[in-house]
PDB file of C-alpha atoms in Angstrom:
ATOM      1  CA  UNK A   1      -2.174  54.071  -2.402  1.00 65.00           C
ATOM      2  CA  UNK A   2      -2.199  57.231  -4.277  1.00 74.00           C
ATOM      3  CA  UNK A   3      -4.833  59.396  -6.061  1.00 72.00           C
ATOM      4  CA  UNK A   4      -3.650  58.116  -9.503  1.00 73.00           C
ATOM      5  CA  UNK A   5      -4.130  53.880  -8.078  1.00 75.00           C
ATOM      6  CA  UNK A   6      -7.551  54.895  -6.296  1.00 73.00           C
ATOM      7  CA  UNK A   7      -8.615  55.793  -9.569  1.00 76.00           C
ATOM      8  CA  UNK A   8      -7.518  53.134 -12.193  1.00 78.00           C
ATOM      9  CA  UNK A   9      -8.704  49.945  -8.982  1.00 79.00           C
ATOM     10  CA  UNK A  10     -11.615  49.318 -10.740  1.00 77.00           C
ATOM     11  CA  UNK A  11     -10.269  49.396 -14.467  1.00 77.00           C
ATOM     12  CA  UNK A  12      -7.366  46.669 -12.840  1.00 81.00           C
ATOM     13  CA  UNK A  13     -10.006  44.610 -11.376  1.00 80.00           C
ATOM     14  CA  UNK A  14     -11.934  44.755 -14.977  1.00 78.00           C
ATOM     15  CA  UNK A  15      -9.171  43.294 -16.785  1.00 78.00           C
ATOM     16  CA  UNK A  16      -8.502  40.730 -13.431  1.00 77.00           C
ATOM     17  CA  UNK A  17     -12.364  39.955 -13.693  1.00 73.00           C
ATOM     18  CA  UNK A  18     -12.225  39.668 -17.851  1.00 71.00           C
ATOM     19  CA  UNK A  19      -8.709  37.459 -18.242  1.00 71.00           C
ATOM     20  CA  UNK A  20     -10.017  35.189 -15.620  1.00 69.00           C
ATOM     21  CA  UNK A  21     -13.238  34.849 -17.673  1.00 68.00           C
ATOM     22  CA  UNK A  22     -11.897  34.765 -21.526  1.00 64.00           C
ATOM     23  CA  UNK A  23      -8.633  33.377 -21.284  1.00 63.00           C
ATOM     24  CA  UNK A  24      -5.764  35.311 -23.814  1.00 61.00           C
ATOM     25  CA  UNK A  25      -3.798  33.556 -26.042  1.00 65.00           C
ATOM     26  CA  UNK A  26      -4.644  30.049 -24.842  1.00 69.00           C
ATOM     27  CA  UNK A  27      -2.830  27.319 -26.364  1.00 68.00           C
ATOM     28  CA  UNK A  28      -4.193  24.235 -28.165  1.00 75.00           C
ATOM     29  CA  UNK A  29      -3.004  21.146 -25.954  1.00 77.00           C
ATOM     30  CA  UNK A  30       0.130  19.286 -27.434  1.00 77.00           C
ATOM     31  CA  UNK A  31      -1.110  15.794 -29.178  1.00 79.00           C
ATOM     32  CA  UNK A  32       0.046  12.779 -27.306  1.00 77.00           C
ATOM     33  CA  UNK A  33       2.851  10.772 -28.241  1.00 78.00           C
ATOM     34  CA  UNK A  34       2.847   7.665 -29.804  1.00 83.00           C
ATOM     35  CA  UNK A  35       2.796   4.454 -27.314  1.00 81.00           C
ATOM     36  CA  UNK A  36       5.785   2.632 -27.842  1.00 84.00           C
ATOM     37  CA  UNK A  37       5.362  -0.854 -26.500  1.00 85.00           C
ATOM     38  CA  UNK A  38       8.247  -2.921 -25.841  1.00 80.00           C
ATOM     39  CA  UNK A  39       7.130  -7.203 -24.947  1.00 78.00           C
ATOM     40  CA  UNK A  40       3.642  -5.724 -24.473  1.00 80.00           C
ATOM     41  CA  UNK A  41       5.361  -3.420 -21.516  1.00 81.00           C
ATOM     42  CA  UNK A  42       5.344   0.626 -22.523  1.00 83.00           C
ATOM     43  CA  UNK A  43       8.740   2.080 -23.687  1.00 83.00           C
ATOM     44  CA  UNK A  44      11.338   2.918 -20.233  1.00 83.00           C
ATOM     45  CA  UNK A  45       9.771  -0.362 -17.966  1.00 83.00           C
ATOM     46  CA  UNK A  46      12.555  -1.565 -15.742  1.00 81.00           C
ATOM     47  CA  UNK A  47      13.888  -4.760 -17.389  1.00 83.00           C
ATOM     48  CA  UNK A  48      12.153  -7.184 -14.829  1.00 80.00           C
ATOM     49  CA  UNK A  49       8.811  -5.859 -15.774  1.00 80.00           C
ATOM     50  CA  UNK A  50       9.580  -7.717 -19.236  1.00 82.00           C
ATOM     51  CA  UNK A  51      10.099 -11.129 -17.584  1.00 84.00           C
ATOM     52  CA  UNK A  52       8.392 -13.641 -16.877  1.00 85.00           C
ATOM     53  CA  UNK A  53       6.765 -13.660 -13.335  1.00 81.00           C
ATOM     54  CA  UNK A  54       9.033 -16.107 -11.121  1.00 82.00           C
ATOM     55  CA  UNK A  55       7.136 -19.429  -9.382  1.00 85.00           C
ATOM     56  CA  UNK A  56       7.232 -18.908  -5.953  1.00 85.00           C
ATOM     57  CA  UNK A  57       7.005 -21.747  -3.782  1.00 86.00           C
ATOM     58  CA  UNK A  58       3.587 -23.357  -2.367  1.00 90.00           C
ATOM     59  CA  UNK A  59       3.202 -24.662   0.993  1.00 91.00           C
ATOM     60  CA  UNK A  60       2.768 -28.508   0.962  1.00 93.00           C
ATOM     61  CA  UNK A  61      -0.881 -29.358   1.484  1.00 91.00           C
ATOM     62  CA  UNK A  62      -2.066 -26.049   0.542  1.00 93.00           C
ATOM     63  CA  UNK A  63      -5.275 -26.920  -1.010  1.00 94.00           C
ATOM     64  CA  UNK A  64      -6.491 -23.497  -2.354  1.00 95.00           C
ATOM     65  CA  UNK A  65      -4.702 -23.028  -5.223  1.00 94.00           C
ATOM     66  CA  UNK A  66      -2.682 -19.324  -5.925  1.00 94.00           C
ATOM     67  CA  UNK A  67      -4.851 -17.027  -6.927  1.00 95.00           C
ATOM     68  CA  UNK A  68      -3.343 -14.089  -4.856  1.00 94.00           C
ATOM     69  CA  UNK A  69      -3.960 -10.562  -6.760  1.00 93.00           C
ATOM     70  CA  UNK A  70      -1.098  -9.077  -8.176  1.00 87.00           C
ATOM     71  CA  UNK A  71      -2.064  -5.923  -6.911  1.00 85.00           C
ATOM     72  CA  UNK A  72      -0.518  -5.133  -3.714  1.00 83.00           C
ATOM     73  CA  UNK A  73      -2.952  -4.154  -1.144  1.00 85.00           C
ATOM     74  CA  UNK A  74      -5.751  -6.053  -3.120  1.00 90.00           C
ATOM     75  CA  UNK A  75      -7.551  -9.212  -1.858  1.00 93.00           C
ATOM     76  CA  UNK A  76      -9.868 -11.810  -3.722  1.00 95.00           C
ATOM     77  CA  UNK A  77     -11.990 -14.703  -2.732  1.00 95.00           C
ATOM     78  CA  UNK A  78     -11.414 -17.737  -5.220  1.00 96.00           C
ATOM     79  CA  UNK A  79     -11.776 -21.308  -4.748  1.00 93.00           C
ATOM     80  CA  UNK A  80     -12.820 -21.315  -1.031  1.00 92.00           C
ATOM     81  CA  UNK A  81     -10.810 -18.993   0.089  1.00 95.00           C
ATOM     82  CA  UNK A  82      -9.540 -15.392   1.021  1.00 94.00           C
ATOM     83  CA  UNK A  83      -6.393 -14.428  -1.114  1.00 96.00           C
ATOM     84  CA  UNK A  84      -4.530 -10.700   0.152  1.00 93.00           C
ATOM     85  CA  UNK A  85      -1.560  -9.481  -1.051  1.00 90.00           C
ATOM     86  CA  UNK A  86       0.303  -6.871   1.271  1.00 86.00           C
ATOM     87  CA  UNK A  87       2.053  -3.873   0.126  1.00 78.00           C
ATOM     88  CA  UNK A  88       5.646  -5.425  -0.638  1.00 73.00           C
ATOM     89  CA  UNK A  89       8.741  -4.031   1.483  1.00 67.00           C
ATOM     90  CA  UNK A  90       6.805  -2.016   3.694  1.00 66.00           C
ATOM     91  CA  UNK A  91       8.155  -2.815   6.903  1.00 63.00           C
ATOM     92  CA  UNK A  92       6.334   0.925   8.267  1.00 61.00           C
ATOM     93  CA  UNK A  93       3.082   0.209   9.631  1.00 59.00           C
ATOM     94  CA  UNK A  94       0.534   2.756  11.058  1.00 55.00           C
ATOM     95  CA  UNK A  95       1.219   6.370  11.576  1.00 58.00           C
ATOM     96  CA  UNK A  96       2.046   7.331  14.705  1.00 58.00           C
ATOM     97  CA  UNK A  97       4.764   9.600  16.133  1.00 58.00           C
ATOM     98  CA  UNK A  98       7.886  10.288  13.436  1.00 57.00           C
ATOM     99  CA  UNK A  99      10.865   8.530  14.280  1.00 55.00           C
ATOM    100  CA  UNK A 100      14.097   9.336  13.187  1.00 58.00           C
ATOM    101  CA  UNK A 101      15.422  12.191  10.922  1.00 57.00           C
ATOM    102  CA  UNK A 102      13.881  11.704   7.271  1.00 52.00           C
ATOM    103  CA  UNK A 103      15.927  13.648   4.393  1.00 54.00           C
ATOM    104  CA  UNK A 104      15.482  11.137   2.137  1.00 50.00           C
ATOM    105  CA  UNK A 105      13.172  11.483  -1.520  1.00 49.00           C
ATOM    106  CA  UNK A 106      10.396   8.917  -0.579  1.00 50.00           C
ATOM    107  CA  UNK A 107       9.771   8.631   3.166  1.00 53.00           C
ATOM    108  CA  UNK A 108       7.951   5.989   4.421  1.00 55.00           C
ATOM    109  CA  UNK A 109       4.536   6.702   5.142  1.00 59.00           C
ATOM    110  CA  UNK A 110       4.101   4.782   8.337  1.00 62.00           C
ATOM    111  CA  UNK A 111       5.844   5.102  11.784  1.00 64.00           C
ATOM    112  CA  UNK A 112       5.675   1.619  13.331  1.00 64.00           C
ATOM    113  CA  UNK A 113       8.816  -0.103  12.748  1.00 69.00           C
ATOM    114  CA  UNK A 114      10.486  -3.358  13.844  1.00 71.00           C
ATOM    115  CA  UNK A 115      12.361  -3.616  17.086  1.00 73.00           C
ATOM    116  CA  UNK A 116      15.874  -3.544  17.366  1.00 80.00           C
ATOM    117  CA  UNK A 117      17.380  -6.991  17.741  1.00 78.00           C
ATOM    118  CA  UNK A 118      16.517 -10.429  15.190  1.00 75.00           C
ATOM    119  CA  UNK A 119      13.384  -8.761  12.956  1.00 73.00           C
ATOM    120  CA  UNK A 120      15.346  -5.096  13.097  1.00 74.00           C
ATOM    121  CA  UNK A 121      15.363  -3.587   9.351  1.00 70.00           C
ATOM    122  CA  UNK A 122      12.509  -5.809   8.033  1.00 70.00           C
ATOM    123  CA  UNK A 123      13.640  -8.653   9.273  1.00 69.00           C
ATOM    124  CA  UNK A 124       9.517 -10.691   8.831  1.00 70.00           C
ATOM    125  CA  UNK A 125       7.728  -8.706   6.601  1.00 78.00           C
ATOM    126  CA  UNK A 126       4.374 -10.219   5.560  1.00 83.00           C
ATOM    127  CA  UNK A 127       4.169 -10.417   1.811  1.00 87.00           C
ATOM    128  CA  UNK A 128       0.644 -12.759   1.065  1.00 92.00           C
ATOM    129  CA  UNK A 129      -1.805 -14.212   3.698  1.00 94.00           C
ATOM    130  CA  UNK A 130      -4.593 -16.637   2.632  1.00 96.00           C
ATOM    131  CA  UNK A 131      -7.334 -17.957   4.855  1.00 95.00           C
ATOM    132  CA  UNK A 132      -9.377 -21.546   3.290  1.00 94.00           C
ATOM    133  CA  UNK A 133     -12.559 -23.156   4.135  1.00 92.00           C
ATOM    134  CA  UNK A 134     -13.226 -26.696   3.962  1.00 91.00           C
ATOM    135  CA  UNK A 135     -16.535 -28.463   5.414  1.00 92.00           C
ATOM    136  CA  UNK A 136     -14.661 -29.485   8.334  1.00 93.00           C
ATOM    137  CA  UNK A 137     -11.604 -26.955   8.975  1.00 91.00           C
ATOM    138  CA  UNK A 138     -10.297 -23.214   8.161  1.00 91.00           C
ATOM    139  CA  UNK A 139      -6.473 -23.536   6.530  1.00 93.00           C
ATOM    140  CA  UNK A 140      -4.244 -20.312   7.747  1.00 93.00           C
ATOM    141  CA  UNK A 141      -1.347 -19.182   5.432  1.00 94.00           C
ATOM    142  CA  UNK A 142       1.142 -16.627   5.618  1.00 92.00           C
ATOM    143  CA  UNK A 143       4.167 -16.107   3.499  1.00 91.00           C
ATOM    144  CA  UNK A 144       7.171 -13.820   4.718  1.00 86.00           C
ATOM    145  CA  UNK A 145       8.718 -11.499   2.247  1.00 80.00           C
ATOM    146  CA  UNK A 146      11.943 -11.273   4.481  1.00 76.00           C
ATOM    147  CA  UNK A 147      12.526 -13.911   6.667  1.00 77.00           C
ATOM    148  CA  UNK A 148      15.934 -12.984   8.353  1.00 76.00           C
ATOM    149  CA  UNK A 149      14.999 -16.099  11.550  1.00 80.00           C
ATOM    150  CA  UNK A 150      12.486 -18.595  10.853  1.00 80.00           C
ATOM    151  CA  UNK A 151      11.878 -18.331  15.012  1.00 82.00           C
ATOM    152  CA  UNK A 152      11.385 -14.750  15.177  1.00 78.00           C
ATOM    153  CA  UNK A 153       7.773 -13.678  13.318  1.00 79.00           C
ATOM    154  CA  UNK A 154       4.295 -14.585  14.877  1.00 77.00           C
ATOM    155  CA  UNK A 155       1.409 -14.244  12.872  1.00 82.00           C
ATOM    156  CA  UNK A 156      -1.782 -14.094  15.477  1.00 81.00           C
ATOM    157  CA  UNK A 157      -5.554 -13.415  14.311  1.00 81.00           C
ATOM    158  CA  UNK A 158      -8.307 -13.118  16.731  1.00 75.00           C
ATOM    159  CA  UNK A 159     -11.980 -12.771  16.061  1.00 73.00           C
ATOM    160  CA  UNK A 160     -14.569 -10.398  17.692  1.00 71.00           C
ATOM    161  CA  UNK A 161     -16.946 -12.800  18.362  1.00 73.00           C
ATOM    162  CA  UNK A 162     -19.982 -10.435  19.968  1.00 74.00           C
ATOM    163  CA  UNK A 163     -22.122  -7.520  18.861  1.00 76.00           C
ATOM    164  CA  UNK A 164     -21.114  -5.129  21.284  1.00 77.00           C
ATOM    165  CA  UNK A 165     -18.739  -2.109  21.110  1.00 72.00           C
ATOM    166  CA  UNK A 166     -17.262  -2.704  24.537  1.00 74.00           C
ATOM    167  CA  UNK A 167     -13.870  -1.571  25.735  1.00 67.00           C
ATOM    168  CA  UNK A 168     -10.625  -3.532  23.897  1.00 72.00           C
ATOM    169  CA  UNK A 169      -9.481  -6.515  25.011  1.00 77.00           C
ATOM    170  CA  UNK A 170      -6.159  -8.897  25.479  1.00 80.00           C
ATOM    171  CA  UNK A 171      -5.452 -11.195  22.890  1.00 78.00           C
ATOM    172  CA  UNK A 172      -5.116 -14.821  23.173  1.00 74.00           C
ATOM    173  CA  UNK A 173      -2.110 -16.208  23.977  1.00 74.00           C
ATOM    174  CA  UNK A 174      -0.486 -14.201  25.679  1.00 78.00           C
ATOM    175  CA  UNK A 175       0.284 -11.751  22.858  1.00 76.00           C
ATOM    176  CA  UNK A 176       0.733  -8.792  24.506  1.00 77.00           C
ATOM    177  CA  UNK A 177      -1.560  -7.002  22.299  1.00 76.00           C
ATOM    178  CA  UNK A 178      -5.348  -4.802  23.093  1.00 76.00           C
ATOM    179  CA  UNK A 179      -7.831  -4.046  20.572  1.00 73.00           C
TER     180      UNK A 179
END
């Protein structure tokens, strides 16, 4: 640094300190744009967002009724029962150690992913699960987003039935899972 930058320093950290403080020339922000809506959608939706939702089929002597949010992730209680919707096509589960080589735009977040063999590539992803009381009995549902073998998937839910915070345990039925 020379004699000439030693001296002007604290005139350049002035006009730092001052245009930090009082802004020059600041703009006005630009008005929004008008809201186009399109089938009470915004302008640009895809064209399914415009129709109507599709009936999806009901399990025969489900007596709960639908009333599984829309919003994936999201669960409800109506009507007896415990309504969750899962986060659709998202055969990654929990992080854990990357796998594979990822140059694509949207990664997926999780690294748990189906075996090779009959599930491999999404093969019995869970889309809704719904869990009803009754006076007498608790009604378990679970519908599959892809079903690629009706014999493959296993949907297995265990209760911690103490208060303590001991070490994990099996699972019933021979699972093959600890928690």
């Amino acid at each position: 640094m020379s004699l000439v930058d030693l001296a002007l320093l604290p005139f350049r950290i002035a006009r730092s300190v001052a245009e930090a403080v009082v802004p020059v020339g600041q703009r006005p922000p630009t008005p929004p744009a008008e809201l186009i809506v399109v089938d009470g959608m915004p302008e640009g939706v895809p064209p399914a967002a415009r129709r109507p939702e599709p009936t999806l089929p009901v399990p025969a002597g489900w007596p709960f009724g639908e009333e599984f949010p829309r919003t994936c992730g999201a669960a409800r209680l109506a009507g007896g029962a415990l309504f969750w919707t899962d986060f659709i096509y998202d055969d990654y589960g929990a992080t854990g150690l990357p796998v594979g080589d990822l140059k694509i735009q949207a990664p997926p977040r999780g690294t748990y992913v189906y075996p090779d063999g009959p599930a491999a590539g999404n093969g019995a992803d869970i889309f809704r699960v719904a869990i009803g009381l009754t006076e007498t009995h608790t009604r378990w549902r679970v519908d599959w987003n892809t079903l690629q073998d009706a014999t493959v998937p296993v949907a297995l839910f265990t209760f911690d039935t103490d208060r303590s915070r001991s070490a994990s345990a099996d699972w019933p039925a021979g699972a093959g899972v600890r928690s």
